[in-house]
Structures are given as C-alpha cells and as structure tokens.
mmCIF file of C-alpha atoms and ligand atoms in Angstrom:
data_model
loop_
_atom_site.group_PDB
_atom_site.id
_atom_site.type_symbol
_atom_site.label_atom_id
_atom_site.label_comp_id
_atom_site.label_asym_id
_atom_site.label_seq_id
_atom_site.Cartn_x
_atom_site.Cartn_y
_atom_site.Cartn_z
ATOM 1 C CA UNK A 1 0.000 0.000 0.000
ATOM 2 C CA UNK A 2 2.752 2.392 1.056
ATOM 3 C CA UNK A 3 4.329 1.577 -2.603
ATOM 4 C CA UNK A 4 1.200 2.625 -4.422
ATOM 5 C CA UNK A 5 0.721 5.707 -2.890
ATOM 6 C CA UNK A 6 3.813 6.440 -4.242
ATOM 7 C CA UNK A 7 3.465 6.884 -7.224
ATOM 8 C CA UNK A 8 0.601 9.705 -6.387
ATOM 9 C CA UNK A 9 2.601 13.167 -7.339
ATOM 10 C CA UNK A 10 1.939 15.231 -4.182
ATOM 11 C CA UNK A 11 2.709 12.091 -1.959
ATOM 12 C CA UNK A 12 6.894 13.144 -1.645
ATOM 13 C CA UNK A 13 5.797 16.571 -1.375
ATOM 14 C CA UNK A 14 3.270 16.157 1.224
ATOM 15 C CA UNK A 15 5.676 13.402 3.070
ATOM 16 C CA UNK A 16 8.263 16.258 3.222
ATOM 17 C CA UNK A 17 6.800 19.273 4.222
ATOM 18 C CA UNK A 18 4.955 16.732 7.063
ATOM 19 C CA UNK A 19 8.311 15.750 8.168
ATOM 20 C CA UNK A 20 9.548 19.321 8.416
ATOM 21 C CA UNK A 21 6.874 20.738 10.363
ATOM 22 C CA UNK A 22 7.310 17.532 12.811
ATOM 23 C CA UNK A 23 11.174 19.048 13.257
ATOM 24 C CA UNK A 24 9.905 22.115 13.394
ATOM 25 C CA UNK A 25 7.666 21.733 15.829
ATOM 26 C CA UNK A 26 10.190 19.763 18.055
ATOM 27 C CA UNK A 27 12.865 21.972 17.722
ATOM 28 C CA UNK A 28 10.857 25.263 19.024
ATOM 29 C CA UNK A 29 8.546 23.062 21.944
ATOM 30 C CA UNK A 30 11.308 20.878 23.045
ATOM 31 C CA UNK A 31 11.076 17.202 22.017
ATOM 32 C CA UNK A 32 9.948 16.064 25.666
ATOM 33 C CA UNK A 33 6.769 18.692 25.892
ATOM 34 C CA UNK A 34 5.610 17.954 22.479
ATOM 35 C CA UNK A 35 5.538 13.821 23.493
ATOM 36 C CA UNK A 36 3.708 15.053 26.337
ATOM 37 C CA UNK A 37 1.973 16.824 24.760
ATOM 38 C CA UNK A 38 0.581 14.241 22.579
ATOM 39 C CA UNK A 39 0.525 11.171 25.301
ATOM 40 C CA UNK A 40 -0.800 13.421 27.752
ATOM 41 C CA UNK A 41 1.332 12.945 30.339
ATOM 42 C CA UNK A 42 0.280 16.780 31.878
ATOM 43 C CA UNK A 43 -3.828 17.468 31.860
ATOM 44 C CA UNK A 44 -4.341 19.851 29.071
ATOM 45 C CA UNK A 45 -4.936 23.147 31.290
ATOM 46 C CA UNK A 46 -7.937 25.271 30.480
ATOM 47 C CA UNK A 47 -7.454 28.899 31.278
ATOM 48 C CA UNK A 48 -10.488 30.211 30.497
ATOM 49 C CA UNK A 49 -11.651 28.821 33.903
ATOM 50 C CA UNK A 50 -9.251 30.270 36.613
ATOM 51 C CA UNK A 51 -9.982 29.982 40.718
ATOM 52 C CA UNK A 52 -8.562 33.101 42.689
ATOM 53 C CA UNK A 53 -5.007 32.730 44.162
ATOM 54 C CA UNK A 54 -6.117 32.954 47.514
ATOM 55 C CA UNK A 55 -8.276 29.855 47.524
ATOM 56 C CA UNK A 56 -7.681 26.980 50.126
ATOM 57 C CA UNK A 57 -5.818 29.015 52.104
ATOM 58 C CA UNK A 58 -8.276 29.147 55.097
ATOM 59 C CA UNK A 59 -7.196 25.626 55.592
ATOM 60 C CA UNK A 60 -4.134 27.006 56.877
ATOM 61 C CA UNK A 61 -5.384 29.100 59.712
ATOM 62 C CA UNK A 62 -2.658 27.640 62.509
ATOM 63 C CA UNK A 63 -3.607 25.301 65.055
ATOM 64 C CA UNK A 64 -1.633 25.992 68.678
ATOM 65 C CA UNK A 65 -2.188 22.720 69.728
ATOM 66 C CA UNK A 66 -1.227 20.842 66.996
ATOM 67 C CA UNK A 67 1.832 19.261 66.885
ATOM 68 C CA UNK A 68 4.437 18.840 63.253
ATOM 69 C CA UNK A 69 5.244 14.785 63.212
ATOM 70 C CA UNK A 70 5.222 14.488 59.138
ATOM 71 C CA UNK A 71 6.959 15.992 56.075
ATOM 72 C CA UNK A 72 4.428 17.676 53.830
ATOM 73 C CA UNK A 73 3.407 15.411 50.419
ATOM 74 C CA UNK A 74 5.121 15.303 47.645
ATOM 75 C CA UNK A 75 2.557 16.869 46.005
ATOM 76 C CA UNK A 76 0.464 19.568 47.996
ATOM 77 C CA UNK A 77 -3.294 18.413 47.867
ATOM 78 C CA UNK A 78 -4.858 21.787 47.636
ATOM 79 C CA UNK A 79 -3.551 23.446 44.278
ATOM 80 C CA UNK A 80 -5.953 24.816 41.858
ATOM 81 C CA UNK A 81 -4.235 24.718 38.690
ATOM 82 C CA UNK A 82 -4.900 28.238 36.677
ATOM 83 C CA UNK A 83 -5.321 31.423 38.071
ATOM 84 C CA UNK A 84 -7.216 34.754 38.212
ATOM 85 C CA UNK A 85 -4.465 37.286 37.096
ATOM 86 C CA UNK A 86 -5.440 41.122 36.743
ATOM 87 C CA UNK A 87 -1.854 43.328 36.865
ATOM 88 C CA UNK A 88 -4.044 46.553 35.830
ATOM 89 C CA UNK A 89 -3.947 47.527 39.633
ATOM 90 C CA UNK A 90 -1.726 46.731 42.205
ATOM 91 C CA UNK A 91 -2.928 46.365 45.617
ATOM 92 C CA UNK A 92 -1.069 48.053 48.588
ATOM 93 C CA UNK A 93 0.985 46.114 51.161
ATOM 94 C CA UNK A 94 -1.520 46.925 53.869
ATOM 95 C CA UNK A 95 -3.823 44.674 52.013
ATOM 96 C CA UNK A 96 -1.131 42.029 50.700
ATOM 97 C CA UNK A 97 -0.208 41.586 54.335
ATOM 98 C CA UNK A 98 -3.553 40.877 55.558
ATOM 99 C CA UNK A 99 -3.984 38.453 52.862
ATOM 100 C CA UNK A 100 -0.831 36.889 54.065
ATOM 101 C CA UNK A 101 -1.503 36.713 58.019
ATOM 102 C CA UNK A 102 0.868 33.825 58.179
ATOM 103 C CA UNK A 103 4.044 34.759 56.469
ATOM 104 C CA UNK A 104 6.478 35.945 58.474
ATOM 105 C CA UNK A 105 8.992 39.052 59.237
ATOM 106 C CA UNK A 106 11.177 39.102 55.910
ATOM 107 C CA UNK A 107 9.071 37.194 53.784
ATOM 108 C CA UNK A 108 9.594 33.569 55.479
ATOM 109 C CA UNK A 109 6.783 30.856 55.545
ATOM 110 C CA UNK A 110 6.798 27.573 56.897
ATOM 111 C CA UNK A 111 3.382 25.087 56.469
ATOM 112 C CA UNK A 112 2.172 24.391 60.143
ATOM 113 C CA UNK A 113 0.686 21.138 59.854
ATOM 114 C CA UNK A 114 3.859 19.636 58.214
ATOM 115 C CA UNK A 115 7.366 20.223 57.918
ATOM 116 C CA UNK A 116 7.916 21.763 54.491
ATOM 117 C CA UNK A 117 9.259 19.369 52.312
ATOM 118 C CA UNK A 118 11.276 21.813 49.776
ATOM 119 C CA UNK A 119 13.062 24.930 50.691
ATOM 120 C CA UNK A 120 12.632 27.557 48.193
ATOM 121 C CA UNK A 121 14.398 30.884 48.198
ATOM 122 C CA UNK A 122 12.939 33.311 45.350
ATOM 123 C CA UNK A 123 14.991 36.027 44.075
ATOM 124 C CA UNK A 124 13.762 39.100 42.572
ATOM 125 C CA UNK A 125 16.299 42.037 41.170
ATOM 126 C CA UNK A 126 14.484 45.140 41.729
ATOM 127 C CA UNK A 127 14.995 48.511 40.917
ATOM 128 C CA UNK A 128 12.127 51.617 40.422
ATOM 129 C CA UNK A 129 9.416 48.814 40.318
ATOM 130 C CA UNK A 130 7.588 48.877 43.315
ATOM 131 C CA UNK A 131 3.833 48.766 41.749
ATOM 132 C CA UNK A 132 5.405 45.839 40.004
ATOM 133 C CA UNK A 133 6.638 44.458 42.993
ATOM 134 C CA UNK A 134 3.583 44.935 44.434
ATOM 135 C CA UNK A 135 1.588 43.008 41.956
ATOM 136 C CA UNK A 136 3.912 39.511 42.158
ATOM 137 C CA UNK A 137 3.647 39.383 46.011
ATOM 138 C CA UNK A 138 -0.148 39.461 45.551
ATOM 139 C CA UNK A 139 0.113 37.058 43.804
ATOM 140 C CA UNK A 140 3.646 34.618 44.802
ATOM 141 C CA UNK A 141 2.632 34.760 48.691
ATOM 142 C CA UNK A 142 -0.428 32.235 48.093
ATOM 143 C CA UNK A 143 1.091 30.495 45.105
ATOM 144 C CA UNK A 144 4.274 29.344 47.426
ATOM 145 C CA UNK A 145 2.015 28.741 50.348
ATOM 146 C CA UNK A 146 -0.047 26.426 48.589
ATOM 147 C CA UNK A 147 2.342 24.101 47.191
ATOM 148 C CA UNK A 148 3.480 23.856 51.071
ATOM 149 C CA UNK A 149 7.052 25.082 50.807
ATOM 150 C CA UNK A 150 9.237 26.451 52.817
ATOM 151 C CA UNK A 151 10.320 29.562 51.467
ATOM 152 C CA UNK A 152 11.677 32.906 51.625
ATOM 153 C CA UNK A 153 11.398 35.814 48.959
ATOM 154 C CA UNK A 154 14.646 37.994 48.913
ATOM 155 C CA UNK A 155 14.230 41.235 46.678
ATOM 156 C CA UNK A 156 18.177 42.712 45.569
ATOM 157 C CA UNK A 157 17.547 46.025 45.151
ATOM 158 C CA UNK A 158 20.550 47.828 42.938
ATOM 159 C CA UNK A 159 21.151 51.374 44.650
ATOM 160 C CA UNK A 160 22.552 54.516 42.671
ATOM 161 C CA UNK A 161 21.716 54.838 38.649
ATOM 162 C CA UNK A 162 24.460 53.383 37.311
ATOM 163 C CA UNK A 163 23.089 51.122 34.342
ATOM 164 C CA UNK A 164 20.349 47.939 35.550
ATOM 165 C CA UNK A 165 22.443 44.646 35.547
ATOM 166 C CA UNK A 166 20.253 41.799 36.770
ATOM 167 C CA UNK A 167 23.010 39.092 36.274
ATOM 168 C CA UNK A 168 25.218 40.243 39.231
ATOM 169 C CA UNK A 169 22.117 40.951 41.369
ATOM 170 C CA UNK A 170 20.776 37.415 40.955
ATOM 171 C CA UNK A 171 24.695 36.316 42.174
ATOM 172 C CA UNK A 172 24.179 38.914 44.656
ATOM 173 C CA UNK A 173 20.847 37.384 45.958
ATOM 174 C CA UNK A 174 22.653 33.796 45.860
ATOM 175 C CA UNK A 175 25.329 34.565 47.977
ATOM 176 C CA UNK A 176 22.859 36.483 50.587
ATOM 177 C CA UNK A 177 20.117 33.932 50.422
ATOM 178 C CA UNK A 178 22.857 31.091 51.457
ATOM 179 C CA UNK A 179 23.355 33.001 54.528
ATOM 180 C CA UNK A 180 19.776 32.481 55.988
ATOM 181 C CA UNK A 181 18.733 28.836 55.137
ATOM 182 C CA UNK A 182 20.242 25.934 53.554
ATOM 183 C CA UNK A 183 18.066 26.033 50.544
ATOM 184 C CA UNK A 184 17.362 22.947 48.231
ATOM 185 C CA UNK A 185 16.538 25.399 45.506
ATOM 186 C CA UNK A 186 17.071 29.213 44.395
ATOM 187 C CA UNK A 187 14.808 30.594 42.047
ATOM 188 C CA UNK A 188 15.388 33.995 40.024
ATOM 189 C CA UNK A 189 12.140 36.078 39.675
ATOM 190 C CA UNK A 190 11.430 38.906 37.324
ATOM 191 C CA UNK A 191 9.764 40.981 39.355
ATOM 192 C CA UNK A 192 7.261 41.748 36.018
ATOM 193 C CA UNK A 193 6.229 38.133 35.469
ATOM 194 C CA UNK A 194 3.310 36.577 37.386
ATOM 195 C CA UNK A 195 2.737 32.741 37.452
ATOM 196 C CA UNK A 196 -0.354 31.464 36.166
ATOM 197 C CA UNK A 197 -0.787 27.810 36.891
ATOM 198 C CA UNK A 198 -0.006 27.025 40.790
ATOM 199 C CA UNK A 199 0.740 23.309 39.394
ATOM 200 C CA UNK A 200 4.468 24.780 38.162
ATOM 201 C CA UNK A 201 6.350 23.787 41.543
ATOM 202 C CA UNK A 202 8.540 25.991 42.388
ATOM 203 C CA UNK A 203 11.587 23.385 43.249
ATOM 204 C CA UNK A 204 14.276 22.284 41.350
ATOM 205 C CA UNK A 205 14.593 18.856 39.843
ATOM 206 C CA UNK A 206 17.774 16.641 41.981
ATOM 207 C CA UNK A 207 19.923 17.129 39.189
ATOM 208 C CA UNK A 208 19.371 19.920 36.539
ATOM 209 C CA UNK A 209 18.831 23.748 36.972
ATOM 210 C CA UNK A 210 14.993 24.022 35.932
ATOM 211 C CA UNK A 211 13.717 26.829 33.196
ATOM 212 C CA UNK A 212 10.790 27.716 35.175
ATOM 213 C CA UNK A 213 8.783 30.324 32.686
ATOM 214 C CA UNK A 214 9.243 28.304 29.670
ATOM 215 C CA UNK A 215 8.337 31.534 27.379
ATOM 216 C CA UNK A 216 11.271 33.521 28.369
ATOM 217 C CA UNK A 217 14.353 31.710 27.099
ATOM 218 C CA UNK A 218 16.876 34.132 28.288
ATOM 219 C CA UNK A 219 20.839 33.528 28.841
ATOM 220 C CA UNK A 220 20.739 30.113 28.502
ATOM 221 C CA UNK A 221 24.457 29.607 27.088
ATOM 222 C CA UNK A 222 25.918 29.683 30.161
ATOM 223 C CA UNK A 223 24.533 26.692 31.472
ATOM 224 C CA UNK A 224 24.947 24.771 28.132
ATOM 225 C CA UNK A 225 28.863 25.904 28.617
ATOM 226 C CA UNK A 226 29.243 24.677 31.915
ATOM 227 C CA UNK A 227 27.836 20.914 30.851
ATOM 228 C CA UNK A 228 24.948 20.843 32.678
ATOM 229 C CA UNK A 229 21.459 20.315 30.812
ATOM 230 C CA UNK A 230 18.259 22.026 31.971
ATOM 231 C CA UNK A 231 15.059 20.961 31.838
ATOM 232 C CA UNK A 232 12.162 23.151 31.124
ATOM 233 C CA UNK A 233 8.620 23.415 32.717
ATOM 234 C CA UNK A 234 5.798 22.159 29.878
ATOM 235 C CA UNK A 235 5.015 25.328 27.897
ATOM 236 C CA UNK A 236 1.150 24.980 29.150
ATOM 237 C CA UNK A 237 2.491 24.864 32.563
ATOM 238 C CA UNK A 238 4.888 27.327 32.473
ATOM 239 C CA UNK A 239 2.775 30.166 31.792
ATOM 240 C CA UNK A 240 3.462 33.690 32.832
ATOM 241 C CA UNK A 241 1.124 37.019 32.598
ATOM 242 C CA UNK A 242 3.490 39.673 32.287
ATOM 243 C CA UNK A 243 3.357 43.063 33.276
ATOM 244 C CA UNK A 244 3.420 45.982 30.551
ATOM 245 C CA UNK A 245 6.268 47.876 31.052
ATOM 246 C CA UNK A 246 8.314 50.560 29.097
ATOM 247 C CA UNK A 247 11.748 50.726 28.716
ATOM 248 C CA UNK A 248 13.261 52.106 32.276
ATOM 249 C CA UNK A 249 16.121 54.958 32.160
ATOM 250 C CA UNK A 250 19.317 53.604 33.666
ATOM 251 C CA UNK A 251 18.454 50.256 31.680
ATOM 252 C CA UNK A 252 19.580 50.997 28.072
ATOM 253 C CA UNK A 253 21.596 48.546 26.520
ATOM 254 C CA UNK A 254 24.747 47.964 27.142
ATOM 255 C CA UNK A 255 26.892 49.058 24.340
ATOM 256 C CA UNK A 256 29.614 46.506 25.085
ATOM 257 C CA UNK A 257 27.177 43.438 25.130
ATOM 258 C CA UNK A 258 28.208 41.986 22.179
ATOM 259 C CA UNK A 259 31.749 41.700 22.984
ATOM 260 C CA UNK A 260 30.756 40.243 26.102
ATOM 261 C CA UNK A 261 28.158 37.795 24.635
ATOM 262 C CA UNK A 262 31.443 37.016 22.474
ATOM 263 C CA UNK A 263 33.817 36.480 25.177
ATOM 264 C CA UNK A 264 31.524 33.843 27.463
ATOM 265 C CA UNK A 265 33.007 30.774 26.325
ATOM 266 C CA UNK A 266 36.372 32.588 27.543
ATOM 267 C CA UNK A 267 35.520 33.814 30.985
ATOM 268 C CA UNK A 268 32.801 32.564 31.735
ATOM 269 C CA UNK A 269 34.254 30.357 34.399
ATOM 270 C CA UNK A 270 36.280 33.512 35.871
ATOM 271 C CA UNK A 271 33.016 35.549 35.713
ATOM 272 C CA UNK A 272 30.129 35.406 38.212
ATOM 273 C CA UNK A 273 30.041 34.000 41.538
ATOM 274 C CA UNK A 274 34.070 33.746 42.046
ATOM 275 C CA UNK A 275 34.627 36.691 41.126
ATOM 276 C CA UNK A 276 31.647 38.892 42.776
ATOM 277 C CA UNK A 277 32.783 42.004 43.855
ATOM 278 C CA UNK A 278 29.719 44.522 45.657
ATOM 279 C CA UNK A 279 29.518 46.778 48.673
ATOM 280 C CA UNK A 280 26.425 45.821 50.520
ATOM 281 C CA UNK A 281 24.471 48.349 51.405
ATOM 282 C CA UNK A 282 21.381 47.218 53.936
ATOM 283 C CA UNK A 283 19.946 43.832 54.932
ATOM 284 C CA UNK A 284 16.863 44.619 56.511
ATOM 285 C CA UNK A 285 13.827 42.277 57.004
ATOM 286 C CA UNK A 286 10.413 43.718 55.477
ATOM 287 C CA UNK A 287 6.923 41.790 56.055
ATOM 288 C CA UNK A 288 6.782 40.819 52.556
ATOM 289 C CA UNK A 289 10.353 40.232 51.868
ATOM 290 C CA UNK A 290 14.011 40.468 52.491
ATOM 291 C CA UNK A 291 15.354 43.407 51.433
ATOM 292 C CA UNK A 292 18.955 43.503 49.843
ATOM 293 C CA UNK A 293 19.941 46.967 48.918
ATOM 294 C CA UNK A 294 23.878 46.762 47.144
ATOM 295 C CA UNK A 295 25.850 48.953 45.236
ATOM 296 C CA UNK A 296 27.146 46.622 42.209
ATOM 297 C CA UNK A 297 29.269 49.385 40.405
ATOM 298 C CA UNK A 298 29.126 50.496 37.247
ATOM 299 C CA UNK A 299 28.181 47.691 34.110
ATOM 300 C CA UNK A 300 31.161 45.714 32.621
ATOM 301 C CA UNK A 301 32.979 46.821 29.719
ATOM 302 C CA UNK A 302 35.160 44.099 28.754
ATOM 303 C CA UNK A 303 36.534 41.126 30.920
ATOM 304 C CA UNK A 304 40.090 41.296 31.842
ATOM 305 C CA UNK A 305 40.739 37.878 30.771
ATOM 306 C CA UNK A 306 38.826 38.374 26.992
ATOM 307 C CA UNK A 307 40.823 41.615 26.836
ATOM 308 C CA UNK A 308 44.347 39.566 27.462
ATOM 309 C CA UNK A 309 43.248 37.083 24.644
ATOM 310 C CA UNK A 310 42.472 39.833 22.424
ATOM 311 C CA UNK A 311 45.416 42.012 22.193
ATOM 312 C CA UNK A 312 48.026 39.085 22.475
HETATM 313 N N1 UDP B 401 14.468 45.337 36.483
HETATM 314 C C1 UDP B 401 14.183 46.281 37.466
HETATM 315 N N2 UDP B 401 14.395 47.594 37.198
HETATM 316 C C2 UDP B 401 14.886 48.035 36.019
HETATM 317 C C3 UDP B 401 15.168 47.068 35.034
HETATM 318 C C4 UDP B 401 14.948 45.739 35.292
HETATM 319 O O1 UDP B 401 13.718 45.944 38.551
HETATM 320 O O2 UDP B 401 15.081 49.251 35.847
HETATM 321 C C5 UDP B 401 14.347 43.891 36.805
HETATM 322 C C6 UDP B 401 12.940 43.425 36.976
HETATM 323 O O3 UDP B 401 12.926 42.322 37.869
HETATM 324 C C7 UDP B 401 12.601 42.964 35.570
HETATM 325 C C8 UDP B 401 13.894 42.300 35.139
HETATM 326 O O4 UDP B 401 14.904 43.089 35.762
HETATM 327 O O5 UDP B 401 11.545 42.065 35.573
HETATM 328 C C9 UDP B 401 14.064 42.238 33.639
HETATM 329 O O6 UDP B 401 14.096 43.548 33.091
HETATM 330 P P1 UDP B 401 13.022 44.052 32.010
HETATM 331 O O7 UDP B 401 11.650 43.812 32.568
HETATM 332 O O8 UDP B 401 13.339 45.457 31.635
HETATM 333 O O9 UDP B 401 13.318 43.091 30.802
HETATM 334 P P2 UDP B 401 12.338 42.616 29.655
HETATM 335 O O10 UDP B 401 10.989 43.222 29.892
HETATM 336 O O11 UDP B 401 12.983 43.096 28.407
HETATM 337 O O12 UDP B 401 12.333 41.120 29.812
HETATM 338 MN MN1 MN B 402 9.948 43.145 31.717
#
C-alpha cells in the first residue's frame, strides 16, 4: 500500500513538508513537551476557567495545639491549577499583608501542619518597580504557600543609577540567600512576570537547573557551557502574565554586550560568583520580603581575561 501511494505526485511533497513541520515543531517546543503533549502525560490546562489565588488558604489558619510529626506530600493536595491574574492595579501592602496573616517578618513561611518538604528561596532584582513588585507578592505569597514550601522571597535592590544589571544581582541574591537557610533550591524572579498555573512547583529537579517560565528563554548559554542540561517546565504549565512595562532609564543597553556575549566561552568560568565584587548596602527584614539593597558598580565593559586574549 505504502508503494502505491507512491506513485501519487503530491505524496513526496506532502511526506516532506509533514516531516519538516514535525522538526519544526520539536525543535521550538522541546522534544519532551511535544511527546507530552501528545501522550498526555500533563492534563491539558484550560485557562479560560481560573480559581482566585487565595483559595484553600483558610485551611491554613494555625492550630496551637497541633503538633508537626510528618513531612508535607510530595505533592500539595490543595492546588488549583490556573489562576485569576489582573496586573491593571496593584494592591497596597496593607492589604497584601492581611492576605498573608501567616508569612512571616522578611518574607519567610513555613506550612504548620507539616514540615515543608522543599526549601525555596525566590529572588527578585528590583529597581524603580515597586507597583510591580507589588503586583507579584499578591500574587507569589499564596502560590508558594499552597504548594506547602518552605520559602523565603529575597528582593536585591541595585542602589545609585548606574546602568540595571540583573546578572550580578541574581549572584548577589545567591550569595545572601545562602546566609539564611540551607536552601534545596534558588529561584530567580522577574519581578514583572506573574505565574499562572499554581501546578508549576517551584523546586528544582535533583539534578538539573529548571527553566521555570518556559516563554522567556533568556541567557541560557551559560549553562549549556558549563555541561549541565536544563530541563524546562511544559510550555502549558509554564505560563506567565506579564506586566506591561516601558523601557526604564538607567536600563539601556549595554553598548559593550556583544563583545561580552562574544567572550563567554572565555571567561565565563572567571566571571560570576568567584569573582563577585559589591559593597552591601542594607539587609533589613520587610513583612513581605528580604530586602537587599547593594551597590554593584558600574556595568562591565570588557573582561580582563577576553581583553588579554584579544590584544596578544
Ligand atoms: N528590572 C528592574 N528595574 C529596572 C530594570 C529591570 O527591577 O530598571 C528587573 C525586573 O525584575 C525585571 C527584570 O529586571 O523584571 C528584567 O528587566 P526588564 O523587565 O526590563 O526586561 P524585559 O521586559 O525586556 O524582559
Ligand atoms: Mn519586563
């Protein structure tokens, strides 16, 4: 049968161009979320029906008397899949913190009923963005509490006007989140992008750094260079509404990023955490959210070591 249709003219074509959208379409998705995708391995998420973020989270209300004995499941039992996301006004932190009556001085939960099986730090670099901030810890306060982590949220706020560089804050943010907790997992935020679907866990996978908002595939070569692999969050999953912004002053782009794109595979090793350089400028414990407020300097020009290779 397969001979015989053959010899129909359009057959090779169609057989081709079928064959290239199949590439196509697992080059851009990822092969993994396309087979899972098709097997349905994840439910297929509808998000034209959304719950409110704050649901099940009267279950919470502490008990004095009760007493922790177990870790928390695997899997918390009260997540609602997609959420009711409006970013058009952002509520004040009088009313996020009543919302949140159980998170604690610096932006530190811990379930009551169960000892929280994953500890999450979340890292936001900030700067200028309060209404934005604002709007994610509406929004990440419930989300974290009800997939029963333990977690903190650290915002690294760059001081002074010296061009935006979110790279060294995240490092930043590492560095001074690994001096409160012994975290299984440290996630970088956007302070601009709110999760939709309270079914993408914010933990890491044992082995591999995890690509949380699948849509925003940002700076990616540096883990490719290092050897490790990274796995990605389904693209129905990993769903982000993000807030419209315009471009901020003190955040054009840096003139020198192509050299420095250019020169990763050279310093990239040399560049980042062992070589972080920043005068700290406050630590200071909000109700929301640990506050980091550093200097970082002015934006890199060109890396000593690219420079070197360069010229000699
Ligand atoms: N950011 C900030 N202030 C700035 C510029 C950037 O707080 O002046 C932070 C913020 O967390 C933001 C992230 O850096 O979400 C990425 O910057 P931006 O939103 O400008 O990037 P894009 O919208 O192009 O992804
Ligand atoms: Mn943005």
């Amino acid at each position: 049968m397969f001979l015989a249709r053959k010899d129909k003219p359009c057959f090779l074509v169609c057989l081709a161009v079928s064959q290239l959208t199949f590439i196509l379409l697992l080059y851009r998705r990822g092969a993994s979320s396309v087979f899972q995708g098709i097997f349905g391995a994840y439910p297929g998420w509808d998000y034209s029906k959304t719950q409110d973020v704050y649901t099940n989270l009267s279950l919470f209300v502490p008990d004095s008397e009760a007493v922790k004995t177990q870790y928390c499941p695997v899997k918390s039992p009260i997540l609602v899949g997609p959420l009711t996301i409006s970013v058009t006004k952002p509520p004040s932190l009088k009313k996020i913190q009543l919302k949140n009556r159980y998170v604690q001085s610096g932006g530190y939960f811990s379930p009551r009923h169960c000892f929280g099986r994953y500890r999450t730090a979340v890292i936001i670099p900030h700067r200028n963005r309060e209404s934005h901030l604002r709007t994610l810890l509406y929004y990440l306060h419930p989300f974290l509490q009800r997939q029963q982590l333990h977690y903190t949220i650290f915002v690294v706020h760059q001081a002074g006007n010296a061009t935006f560089n979110r790279a060294k804050l995240l490092n930043v943010g590492v560095r001074e989140a690994l001096r409160y907790d012994d975290w299984d997992c440290l996630i970088s935020h956007d302070v601009d992008l709110v999760p939709e679907n309270d079914y993408n866990l914010y933990v890491c996978d044992d082995l591999y750094p995890k690509h949380l908002s699948s849509a925003m595939d940002k700076f990616q070569y540096r883990i490719r260079l290092s050897g490790m692999s990274m796995t990605r969050t389904p693209l129905n999953l990993g769903r982000y509404k993000m807030i419209p912004h315009d471009r901020d002053s003190g955040n054009e782009e840096n003139s020198h990023r192509h050299n420095l794109l250019r020169n990763t595979r050279l310093n990239w090793r040399d560049d980042g955490m062992n070589s972080l350089d920043f005068h700290l400028i406050s630590r200071e414990k909000t109700l929301l959210y640990t506050n980091i407020t550093v200097d970082i300097g002015d934006a890199p020009v060109m890396p000593t070591k690219a420079r070197r290779w360069q010229f000699f």
